[in-house]
mmCIF file of C-alpha atoms in Angstrom:
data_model
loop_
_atom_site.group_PDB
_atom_site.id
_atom_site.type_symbol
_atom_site.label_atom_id
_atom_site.label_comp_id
_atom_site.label_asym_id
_atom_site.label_seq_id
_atom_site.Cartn_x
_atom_site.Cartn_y
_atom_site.Cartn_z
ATOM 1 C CA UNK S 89 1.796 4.352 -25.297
ATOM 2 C CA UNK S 90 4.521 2.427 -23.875
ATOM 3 C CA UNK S 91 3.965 -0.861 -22.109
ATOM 4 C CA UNK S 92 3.228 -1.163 -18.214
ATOM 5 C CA UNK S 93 6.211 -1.156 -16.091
ATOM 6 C CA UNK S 94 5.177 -4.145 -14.316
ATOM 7 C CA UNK S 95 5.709 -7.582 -14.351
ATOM 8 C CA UNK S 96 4.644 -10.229 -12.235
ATOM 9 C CA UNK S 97 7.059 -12.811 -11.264
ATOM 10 C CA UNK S 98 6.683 -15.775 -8.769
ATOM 11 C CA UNK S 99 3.623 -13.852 -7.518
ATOM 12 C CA UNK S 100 4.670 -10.718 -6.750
ATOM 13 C CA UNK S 101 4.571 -8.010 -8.863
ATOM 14 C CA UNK S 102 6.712 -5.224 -9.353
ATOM 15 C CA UNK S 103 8.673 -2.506 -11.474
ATOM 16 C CA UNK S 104 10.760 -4.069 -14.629
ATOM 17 C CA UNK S 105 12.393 -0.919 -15.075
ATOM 18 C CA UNK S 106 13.288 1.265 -12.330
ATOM 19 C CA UNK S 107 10.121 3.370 -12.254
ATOM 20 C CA UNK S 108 9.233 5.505 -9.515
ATOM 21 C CA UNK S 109 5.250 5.503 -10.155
ATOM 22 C CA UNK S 110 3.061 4.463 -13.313
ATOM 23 C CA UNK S 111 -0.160 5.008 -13.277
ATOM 24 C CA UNK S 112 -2.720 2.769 -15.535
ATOM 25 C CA UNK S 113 -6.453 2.575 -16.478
ATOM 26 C CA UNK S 114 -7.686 -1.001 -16.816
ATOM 27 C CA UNK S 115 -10.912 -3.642 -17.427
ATOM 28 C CA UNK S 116 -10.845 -6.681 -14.993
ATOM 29 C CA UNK S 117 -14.392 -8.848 -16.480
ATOM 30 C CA UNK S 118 -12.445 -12.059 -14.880
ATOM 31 C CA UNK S 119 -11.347 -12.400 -11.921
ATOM 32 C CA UNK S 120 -8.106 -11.840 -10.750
ATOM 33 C CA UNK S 121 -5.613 -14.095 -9.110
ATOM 34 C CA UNK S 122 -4.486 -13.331 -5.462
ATOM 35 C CA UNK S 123 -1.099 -11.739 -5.717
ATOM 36 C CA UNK S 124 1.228 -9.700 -3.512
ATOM 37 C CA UNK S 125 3.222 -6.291 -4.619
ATOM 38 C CA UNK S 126 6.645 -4.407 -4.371
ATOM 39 C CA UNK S 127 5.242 -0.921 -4.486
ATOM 40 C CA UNK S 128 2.520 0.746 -2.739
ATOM 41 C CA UNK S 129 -0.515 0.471 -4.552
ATOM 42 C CA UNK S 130 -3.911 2.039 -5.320
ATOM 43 C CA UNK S 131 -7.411 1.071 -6.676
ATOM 44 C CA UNK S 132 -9.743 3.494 -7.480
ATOM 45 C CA UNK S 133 -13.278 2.872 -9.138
ATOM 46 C CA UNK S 134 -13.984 4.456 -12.204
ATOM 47 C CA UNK S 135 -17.036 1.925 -13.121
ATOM 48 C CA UNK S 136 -18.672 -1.590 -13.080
ATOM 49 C CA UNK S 137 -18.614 -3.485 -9.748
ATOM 50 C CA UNK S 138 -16.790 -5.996 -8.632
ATOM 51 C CA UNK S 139 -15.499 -7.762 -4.876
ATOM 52 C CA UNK S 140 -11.682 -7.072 -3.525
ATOM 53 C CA UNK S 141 -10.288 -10.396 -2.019
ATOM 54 C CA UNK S 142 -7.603 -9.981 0.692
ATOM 55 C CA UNK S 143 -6.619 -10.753 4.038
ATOM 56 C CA UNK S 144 -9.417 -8.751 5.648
ATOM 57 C CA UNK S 145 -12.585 -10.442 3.912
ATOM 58 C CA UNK S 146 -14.414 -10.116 0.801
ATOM 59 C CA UNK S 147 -15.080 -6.265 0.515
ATOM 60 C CA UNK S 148 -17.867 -4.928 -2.212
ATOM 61 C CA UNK S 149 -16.633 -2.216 -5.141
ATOM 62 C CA UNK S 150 -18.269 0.517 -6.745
ATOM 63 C CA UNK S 151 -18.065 3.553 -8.136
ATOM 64 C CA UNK S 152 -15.608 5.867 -6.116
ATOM 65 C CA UNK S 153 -14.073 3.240 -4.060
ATOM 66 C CA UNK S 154 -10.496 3.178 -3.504
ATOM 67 C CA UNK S 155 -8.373 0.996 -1.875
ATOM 68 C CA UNK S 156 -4.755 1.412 -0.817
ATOM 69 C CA UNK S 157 -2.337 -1.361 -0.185
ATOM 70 C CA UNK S 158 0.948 -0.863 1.745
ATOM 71 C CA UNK S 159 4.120 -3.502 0.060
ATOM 72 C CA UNK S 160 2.989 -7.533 0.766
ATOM 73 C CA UNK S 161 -0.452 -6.705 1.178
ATOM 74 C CA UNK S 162 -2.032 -9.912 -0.869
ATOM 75 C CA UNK S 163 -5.278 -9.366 -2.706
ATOM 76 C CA UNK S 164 -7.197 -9.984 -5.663
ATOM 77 C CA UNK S 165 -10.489 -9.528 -7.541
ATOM 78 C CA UNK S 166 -13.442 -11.600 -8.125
ATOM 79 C CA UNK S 167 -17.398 -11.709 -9.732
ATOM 80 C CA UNK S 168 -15.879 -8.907 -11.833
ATOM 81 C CA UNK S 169 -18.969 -7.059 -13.558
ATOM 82 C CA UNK S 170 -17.440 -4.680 -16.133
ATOM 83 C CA UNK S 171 -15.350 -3.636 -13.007
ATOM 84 C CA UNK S 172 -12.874 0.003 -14.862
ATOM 85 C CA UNK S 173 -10.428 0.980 -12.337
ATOM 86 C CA UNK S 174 -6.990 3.054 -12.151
ATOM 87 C CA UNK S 175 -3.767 1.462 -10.562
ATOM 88 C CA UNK S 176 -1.656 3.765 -9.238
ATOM 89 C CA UNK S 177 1.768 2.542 -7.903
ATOM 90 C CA UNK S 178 4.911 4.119 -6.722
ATOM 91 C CA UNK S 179 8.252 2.432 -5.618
ATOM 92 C CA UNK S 180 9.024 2.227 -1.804
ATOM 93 C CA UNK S 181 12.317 4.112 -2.247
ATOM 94 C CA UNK S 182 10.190 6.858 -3.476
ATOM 95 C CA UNK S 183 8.136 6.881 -0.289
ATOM 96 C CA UNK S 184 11.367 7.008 1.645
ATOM 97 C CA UNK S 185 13.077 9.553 0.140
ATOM 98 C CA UNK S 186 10.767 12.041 -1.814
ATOM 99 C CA UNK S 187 7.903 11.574 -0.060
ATOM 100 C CA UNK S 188 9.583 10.888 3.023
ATOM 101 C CA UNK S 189 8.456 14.302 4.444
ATOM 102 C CA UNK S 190 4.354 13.055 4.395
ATOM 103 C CA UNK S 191 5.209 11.323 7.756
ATOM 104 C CA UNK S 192 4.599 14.675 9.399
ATOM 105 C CA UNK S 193 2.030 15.489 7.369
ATOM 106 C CA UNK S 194 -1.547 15.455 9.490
ATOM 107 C CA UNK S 195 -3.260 14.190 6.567
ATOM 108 C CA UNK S 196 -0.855 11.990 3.955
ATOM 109 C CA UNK S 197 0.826 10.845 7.036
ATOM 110 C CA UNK S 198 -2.639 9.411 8.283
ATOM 111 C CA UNK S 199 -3.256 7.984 4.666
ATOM 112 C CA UNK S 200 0.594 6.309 3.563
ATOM 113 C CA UNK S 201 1.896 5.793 7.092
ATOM 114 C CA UNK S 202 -0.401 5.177 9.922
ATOM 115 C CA UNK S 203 -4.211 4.748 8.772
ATOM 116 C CA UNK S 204 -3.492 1.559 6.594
ATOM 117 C CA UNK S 205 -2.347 -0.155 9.986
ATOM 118 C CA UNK S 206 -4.398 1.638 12.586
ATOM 119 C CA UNK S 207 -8.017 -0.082 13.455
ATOM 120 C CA UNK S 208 -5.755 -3.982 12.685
ATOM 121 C CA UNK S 209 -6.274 -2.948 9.095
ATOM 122 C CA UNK S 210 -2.865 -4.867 8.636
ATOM 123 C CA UNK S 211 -1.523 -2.674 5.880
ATOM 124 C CA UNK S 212 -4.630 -1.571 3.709
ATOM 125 C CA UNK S 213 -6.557 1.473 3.654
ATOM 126 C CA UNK S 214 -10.239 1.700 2.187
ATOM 127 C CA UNK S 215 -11.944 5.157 1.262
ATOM 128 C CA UNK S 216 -14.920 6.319 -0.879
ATOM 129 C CA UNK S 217 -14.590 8.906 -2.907
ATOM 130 C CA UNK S 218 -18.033 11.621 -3.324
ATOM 131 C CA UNK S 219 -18.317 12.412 -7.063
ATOM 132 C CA UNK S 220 -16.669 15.859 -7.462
ATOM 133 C CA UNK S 221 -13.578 14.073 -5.591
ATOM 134 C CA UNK S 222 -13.488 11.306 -7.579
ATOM 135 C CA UNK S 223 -13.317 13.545 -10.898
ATOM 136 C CA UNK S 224 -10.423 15.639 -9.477
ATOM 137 C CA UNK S 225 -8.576 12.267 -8.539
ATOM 138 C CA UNK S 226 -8.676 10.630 -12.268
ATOM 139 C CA UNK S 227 -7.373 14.324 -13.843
ATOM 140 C CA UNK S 228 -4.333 13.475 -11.836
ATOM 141 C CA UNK S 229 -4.445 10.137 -12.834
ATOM 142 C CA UNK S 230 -4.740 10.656 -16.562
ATOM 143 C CA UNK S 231 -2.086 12.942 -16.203
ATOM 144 C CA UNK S 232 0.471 10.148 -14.676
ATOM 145 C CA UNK S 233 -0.724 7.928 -17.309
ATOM 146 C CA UNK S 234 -0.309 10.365 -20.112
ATOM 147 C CA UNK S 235 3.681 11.168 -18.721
ATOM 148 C CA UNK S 236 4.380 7.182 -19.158
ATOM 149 C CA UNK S 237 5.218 8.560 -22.929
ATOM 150 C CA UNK S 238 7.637 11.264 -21.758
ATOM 151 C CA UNK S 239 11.383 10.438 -20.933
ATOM 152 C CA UNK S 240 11.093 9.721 -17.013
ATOM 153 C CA UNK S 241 14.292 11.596 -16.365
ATOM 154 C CA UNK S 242 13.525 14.786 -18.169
ATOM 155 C CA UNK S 243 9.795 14.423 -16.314
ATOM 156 C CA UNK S 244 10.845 13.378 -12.833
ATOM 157 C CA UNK S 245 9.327 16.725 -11.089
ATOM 158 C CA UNK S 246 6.178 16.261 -13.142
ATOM 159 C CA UNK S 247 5.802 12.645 -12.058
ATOM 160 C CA UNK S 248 6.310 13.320 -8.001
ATOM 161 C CA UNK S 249 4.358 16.527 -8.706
ATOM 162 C CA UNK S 250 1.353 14.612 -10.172
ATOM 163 C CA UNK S 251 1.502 12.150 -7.764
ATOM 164 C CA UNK S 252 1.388 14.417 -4.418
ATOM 165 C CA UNK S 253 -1.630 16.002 -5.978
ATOM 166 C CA UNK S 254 -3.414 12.851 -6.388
ATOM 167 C CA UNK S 255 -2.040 11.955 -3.007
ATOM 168 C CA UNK S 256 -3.149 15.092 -1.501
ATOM 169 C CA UNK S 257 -6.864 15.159 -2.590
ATOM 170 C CA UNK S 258 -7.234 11.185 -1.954
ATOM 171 C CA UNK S 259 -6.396 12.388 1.736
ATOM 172 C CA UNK S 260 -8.453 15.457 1.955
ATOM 173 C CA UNK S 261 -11.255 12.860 1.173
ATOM 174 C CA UNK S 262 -10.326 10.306 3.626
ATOM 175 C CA UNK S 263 -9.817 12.755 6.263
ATOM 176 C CA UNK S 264 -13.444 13.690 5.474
ATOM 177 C CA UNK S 265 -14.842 10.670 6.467
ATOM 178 C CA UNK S 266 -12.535 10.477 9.366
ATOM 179 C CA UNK S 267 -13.768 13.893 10.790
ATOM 180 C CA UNK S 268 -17.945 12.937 9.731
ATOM 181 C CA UNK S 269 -17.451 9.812 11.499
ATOM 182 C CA UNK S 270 -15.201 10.878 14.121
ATOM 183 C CA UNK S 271 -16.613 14.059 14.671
ATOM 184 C CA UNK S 272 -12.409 15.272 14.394
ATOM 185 C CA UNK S 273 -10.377 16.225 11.328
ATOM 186 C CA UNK S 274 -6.422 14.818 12.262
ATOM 187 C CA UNK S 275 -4.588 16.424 13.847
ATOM 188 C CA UNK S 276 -0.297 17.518 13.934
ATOM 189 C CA UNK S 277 1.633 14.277 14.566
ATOM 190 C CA UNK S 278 3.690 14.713 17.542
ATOM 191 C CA UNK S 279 7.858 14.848 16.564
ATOM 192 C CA UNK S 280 8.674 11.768 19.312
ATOM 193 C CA UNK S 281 6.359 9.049 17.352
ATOM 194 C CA UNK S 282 8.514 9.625 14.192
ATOM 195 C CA UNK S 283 11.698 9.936 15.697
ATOM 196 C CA UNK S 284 9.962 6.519 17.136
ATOM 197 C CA UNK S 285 9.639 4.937 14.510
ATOM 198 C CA UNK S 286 12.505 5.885 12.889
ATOM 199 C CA UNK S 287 14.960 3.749 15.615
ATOM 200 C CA UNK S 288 12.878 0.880 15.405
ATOM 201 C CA UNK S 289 12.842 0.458 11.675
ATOM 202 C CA UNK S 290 16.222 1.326 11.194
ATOM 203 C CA UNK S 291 17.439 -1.473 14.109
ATOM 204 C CA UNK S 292 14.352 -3.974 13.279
ATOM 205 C CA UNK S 293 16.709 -6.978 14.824
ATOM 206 C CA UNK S 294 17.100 -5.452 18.301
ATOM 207 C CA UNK S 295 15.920 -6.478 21.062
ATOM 208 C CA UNK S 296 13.688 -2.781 22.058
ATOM 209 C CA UNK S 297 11.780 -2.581 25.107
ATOM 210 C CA UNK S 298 9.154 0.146 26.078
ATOM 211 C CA UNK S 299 11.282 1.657 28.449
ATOM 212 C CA UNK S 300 14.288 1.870 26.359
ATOM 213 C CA UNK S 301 12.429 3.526 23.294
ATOM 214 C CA UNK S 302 11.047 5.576 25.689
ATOM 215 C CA UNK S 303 14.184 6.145 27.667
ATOM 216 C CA UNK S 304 16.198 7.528 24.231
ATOM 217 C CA UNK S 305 13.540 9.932 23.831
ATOM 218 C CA UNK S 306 13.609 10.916 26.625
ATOM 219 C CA UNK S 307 9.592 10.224 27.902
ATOM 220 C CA UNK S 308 8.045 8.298 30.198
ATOM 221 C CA UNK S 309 6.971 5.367 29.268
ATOM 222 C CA UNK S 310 3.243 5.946 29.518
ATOM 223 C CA UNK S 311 3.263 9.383 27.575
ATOM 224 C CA UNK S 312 5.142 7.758 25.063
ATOM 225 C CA UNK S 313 2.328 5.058 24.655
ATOM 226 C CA UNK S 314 -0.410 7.840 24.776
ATOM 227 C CA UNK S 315 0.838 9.898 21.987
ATOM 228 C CA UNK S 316 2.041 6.867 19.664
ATOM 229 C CA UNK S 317 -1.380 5.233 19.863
ATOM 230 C CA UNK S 318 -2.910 8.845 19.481
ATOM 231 C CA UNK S 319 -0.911 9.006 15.908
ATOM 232 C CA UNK S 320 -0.884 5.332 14.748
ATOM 233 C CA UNK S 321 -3.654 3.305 16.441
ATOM 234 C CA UNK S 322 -1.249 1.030 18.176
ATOM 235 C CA UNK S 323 0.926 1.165 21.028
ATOM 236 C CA UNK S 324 4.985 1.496 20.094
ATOM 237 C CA UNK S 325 5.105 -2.503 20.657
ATOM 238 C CA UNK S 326 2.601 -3.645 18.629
ATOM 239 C CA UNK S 327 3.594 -1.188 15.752
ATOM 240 C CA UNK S 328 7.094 -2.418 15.562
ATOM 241 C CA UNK S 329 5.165 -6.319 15.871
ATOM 242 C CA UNK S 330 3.414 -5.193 12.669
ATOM 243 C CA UNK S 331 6.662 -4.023 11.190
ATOM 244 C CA UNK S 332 8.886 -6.889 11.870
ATOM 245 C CA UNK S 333 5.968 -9.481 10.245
ATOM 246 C CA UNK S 334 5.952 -7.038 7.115
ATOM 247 C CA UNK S 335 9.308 -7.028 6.370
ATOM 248 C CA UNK S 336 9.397 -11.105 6.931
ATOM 249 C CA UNK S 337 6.755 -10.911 4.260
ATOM 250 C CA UNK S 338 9.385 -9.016 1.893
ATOM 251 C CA UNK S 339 12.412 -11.152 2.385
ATOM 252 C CA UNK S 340 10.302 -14.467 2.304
ATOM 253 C CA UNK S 341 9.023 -13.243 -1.482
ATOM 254 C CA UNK S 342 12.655 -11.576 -2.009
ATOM 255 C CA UNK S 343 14.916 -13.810 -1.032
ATOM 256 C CA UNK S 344 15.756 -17.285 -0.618
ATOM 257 C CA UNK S 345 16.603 -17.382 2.854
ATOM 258 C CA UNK S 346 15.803 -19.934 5.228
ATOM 259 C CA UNK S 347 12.464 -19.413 6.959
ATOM 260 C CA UNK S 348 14.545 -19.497 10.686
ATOM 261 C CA UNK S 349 17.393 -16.940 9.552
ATOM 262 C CA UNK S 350 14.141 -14.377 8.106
ATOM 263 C CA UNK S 351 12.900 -14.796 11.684
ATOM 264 C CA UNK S 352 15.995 -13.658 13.083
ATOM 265 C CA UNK S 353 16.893 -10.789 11.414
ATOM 266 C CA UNK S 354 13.618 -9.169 12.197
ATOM 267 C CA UNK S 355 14.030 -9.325 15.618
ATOM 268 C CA UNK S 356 12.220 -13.101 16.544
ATOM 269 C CA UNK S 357 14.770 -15.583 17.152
ATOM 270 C CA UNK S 358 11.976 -18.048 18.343
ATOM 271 C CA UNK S 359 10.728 -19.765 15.236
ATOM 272 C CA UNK S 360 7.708 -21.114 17.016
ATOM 273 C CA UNK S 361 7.014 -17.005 17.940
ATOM 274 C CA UNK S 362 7.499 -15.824 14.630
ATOM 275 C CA UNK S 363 5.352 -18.783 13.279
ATOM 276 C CA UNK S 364 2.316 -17.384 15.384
ATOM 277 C CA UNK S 365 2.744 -13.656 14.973
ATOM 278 C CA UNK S 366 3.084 -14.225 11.042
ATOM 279 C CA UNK S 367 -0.029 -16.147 10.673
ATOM 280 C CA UNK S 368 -1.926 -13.829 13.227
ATOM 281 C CA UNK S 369 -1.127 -10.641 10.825
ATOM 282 C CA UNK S 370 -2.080 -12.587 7.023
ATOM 283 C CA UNK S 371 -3.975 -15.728 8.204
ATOM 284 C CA UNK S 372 -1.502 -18.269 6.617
ATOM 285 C CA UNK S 373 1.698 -19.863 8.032
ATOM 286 C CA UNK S 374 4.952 -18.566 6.378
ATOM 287 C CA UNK S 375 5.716 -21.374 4.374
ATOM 288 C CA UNK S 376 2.546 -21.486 2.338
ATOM 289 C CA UNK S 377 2.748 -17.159 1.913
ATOM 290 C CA UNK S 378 6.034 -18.099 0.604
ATOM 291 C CA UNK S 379 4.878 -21.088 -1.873
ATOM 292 C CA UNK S 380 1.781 -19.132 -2.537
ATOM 293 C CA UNK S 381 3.304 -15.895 -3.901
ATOM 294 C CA UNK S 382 6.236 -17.658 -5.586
ATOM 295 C CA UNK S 383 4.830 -19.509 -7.638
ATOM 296 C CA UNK S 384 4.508 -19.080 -11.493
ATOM 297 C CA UNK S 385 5.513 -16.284 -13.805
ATOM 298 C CA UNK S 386 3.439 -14.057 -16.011
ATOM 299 C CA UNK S 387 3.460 -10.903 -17.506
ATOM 300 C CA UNK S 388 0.874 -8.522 -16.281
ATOM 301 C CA UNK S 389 -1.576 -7.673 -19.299
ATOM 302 C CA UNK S 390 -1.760 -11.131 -20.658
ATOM 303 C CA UNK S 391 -5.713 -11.300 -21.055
ATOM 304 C CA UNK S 392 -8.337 -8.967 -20.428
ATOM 305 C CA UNK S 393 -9.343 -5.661 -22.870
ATOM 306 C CA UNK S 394 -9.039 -2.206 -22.714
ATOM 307 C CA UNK S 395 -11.644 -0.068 -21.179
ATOM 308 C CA UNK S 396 -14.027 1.182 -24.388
ATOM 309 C CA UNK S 397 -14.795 5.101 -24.257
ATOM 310 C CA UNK S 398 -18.176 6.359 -24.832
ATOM 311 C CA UNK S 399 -17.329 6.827 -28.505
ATOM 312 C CA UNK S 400 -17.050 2.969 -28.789
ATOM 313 C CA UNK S 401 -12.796 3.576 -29.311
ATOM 314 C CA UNK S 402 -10.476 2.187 -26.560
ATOM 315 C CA UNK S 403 -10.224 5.011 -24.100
ATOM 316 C CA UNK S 404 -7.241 7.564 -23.549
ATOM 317 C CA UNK S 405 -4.917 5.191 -21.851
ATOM 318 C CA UNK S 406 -6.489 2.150 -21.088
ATOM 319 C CA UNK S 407 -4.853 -1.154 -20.660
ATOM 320 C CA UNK S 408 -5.320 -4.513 -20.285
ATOM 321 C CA UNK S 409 -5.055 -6.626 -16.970
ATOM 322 C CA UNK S 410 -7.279 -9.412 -16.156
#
């Protein structure tokens, strides 16, 4: 089996060689550093227990738990107890472009796009899986772990393909709990909050307004805040808010650019603003995110040992990540 795609560097990890997803079955019995990623990632239980550090609190694993974290998300894992777990992870050019269409999607757009932000979840998504769900999840899995020995551009369908399916049945099973909690499976999202959120992210350093966002689209500006915060959780203002501290995240782990410049071009040209909305959304100033998650270089798979089968032999796939 070829080696992870992954490295970690100053941080922060992220692909080492132009993957588009990898998927990867690992053994954490230490804990794990807080750390920040590239990609989108996701967590899901296989066995052993554990507790998943991050910017929301200390948060309990077992069995059948997943979590989902959105690019800059930091986290990390701690009073590991034999704690088996897949990693999936897929670039955020792949999100854009062949997954791109999930944004209308009632139930993937709930899980990639708006759930992991709605409720001030501030970019991660949490979900338990129910047994038979959790066994149709890891075929998928095994199957994107098995392709890593494949060439990826003779395999490209079966690597998306794969993917969506796990994609697909991890949101069936969150929109489960939504509707047995909620009482309300989700529903169509409406064709003005993604042409939406579309102009903001693609003009991030402008100056928008609620009545000019609305104005291009040609809404009032109430409506417009009624179906946006129907879809996403937040009002249009607040979303773009959580946008514009996200992508500061990026460039501060991505760049070298000075703290006041990263400010600007994401639309806060008040450093004292920025300062406060950045710590707000992940509970540290800028300039220690920055020193935290840019700081040392490893290679992912150091320490740590494979997950054992029940035969006693490493299992199908496993790999080593402490």
């Amino acid at each position: 089996m070829p080696d992870d795609p992954v490295d970690e560097i100053r941080g922060t990890l992220y692909f080492n060689d132009g993957s588009l997803v990898y998927a990867g079955h690992y053994l954490h019995d230490e804990p794990r550093t807080d750390h920040t990623h590239s990609f989108v990632e996701l967590a899901v239980i296989t066995g052993g227990a554990g507790v998943h550090r991050s910017m929301l609190g200390d948060q309990p694993l077992a069995v059948g738990d997943v979590v989902l974290l959105r690019p800059g998300v930091w986290h990390g894992y701690d009073r590991c107890d034999n704690l088996q777990l897949y990693n999936c992870c897929f670039s955020v050019d792949l999100l854009h472009r062949e997954l791109a269409w999930t944004r209308d999607d009632p139930l993937l757009g709930y899980l990639l796009w708006t759930g992991p932000y709605a409720m001030h979840r501030r970019g991660m998504l949490t979900a338990a899986l129910d047994p038979a769900e959790l066994a149709e999840c890891v075929v998928h899995l095994r199957a994107l772990d098995e392709l890593r020995a494949r060439p990826a551009h003779a395999h490209r369908g079966d690597l998306v393909g794969r993917l969506t399916l796990f994609l697909s049945c991890l949101s069936r099973a969150v929109d489960r709990s939504r509707t047995q909690s909620d009482g309300e499976p989700a529903g169509p999202v409406h064709p003005a909050v993604t042409s939406a959120i579309k102009l903001m992210e693609e003009d991030l350093s402008r100056h928008w307004t609620l009545t000019e966002l609305a104005g291009r689209l040609g809404l009032s500006a109430g409506y417009l805040v009624r179906i946006f915060k129907a879809t996403t959780g937040l009002p249009p203002v607040a979303y773009l808010a959580r946008h514009r501290v996200e992508t500061a995240a990026g460039r501060l782990l991505h760049t070298d650019d000075p703290i006041t410049q990263i400010a600007q071009s994401v639309g806060w040209p008040d450093q004292n603003y920025f300062a406060r909305r950045f710590r707000a959304h992940y509970g540290l100033t800028a300039t220690t995110y920055r020193a935290r998650f840019t700081s040392g270089t490893i290679r992912l798979g150091e320490t740590g040992r494979p997950v054992v089968g029940p035969d006693g032999r490493p299992a199908s796939g496993a790999r080593r990540l402490s």
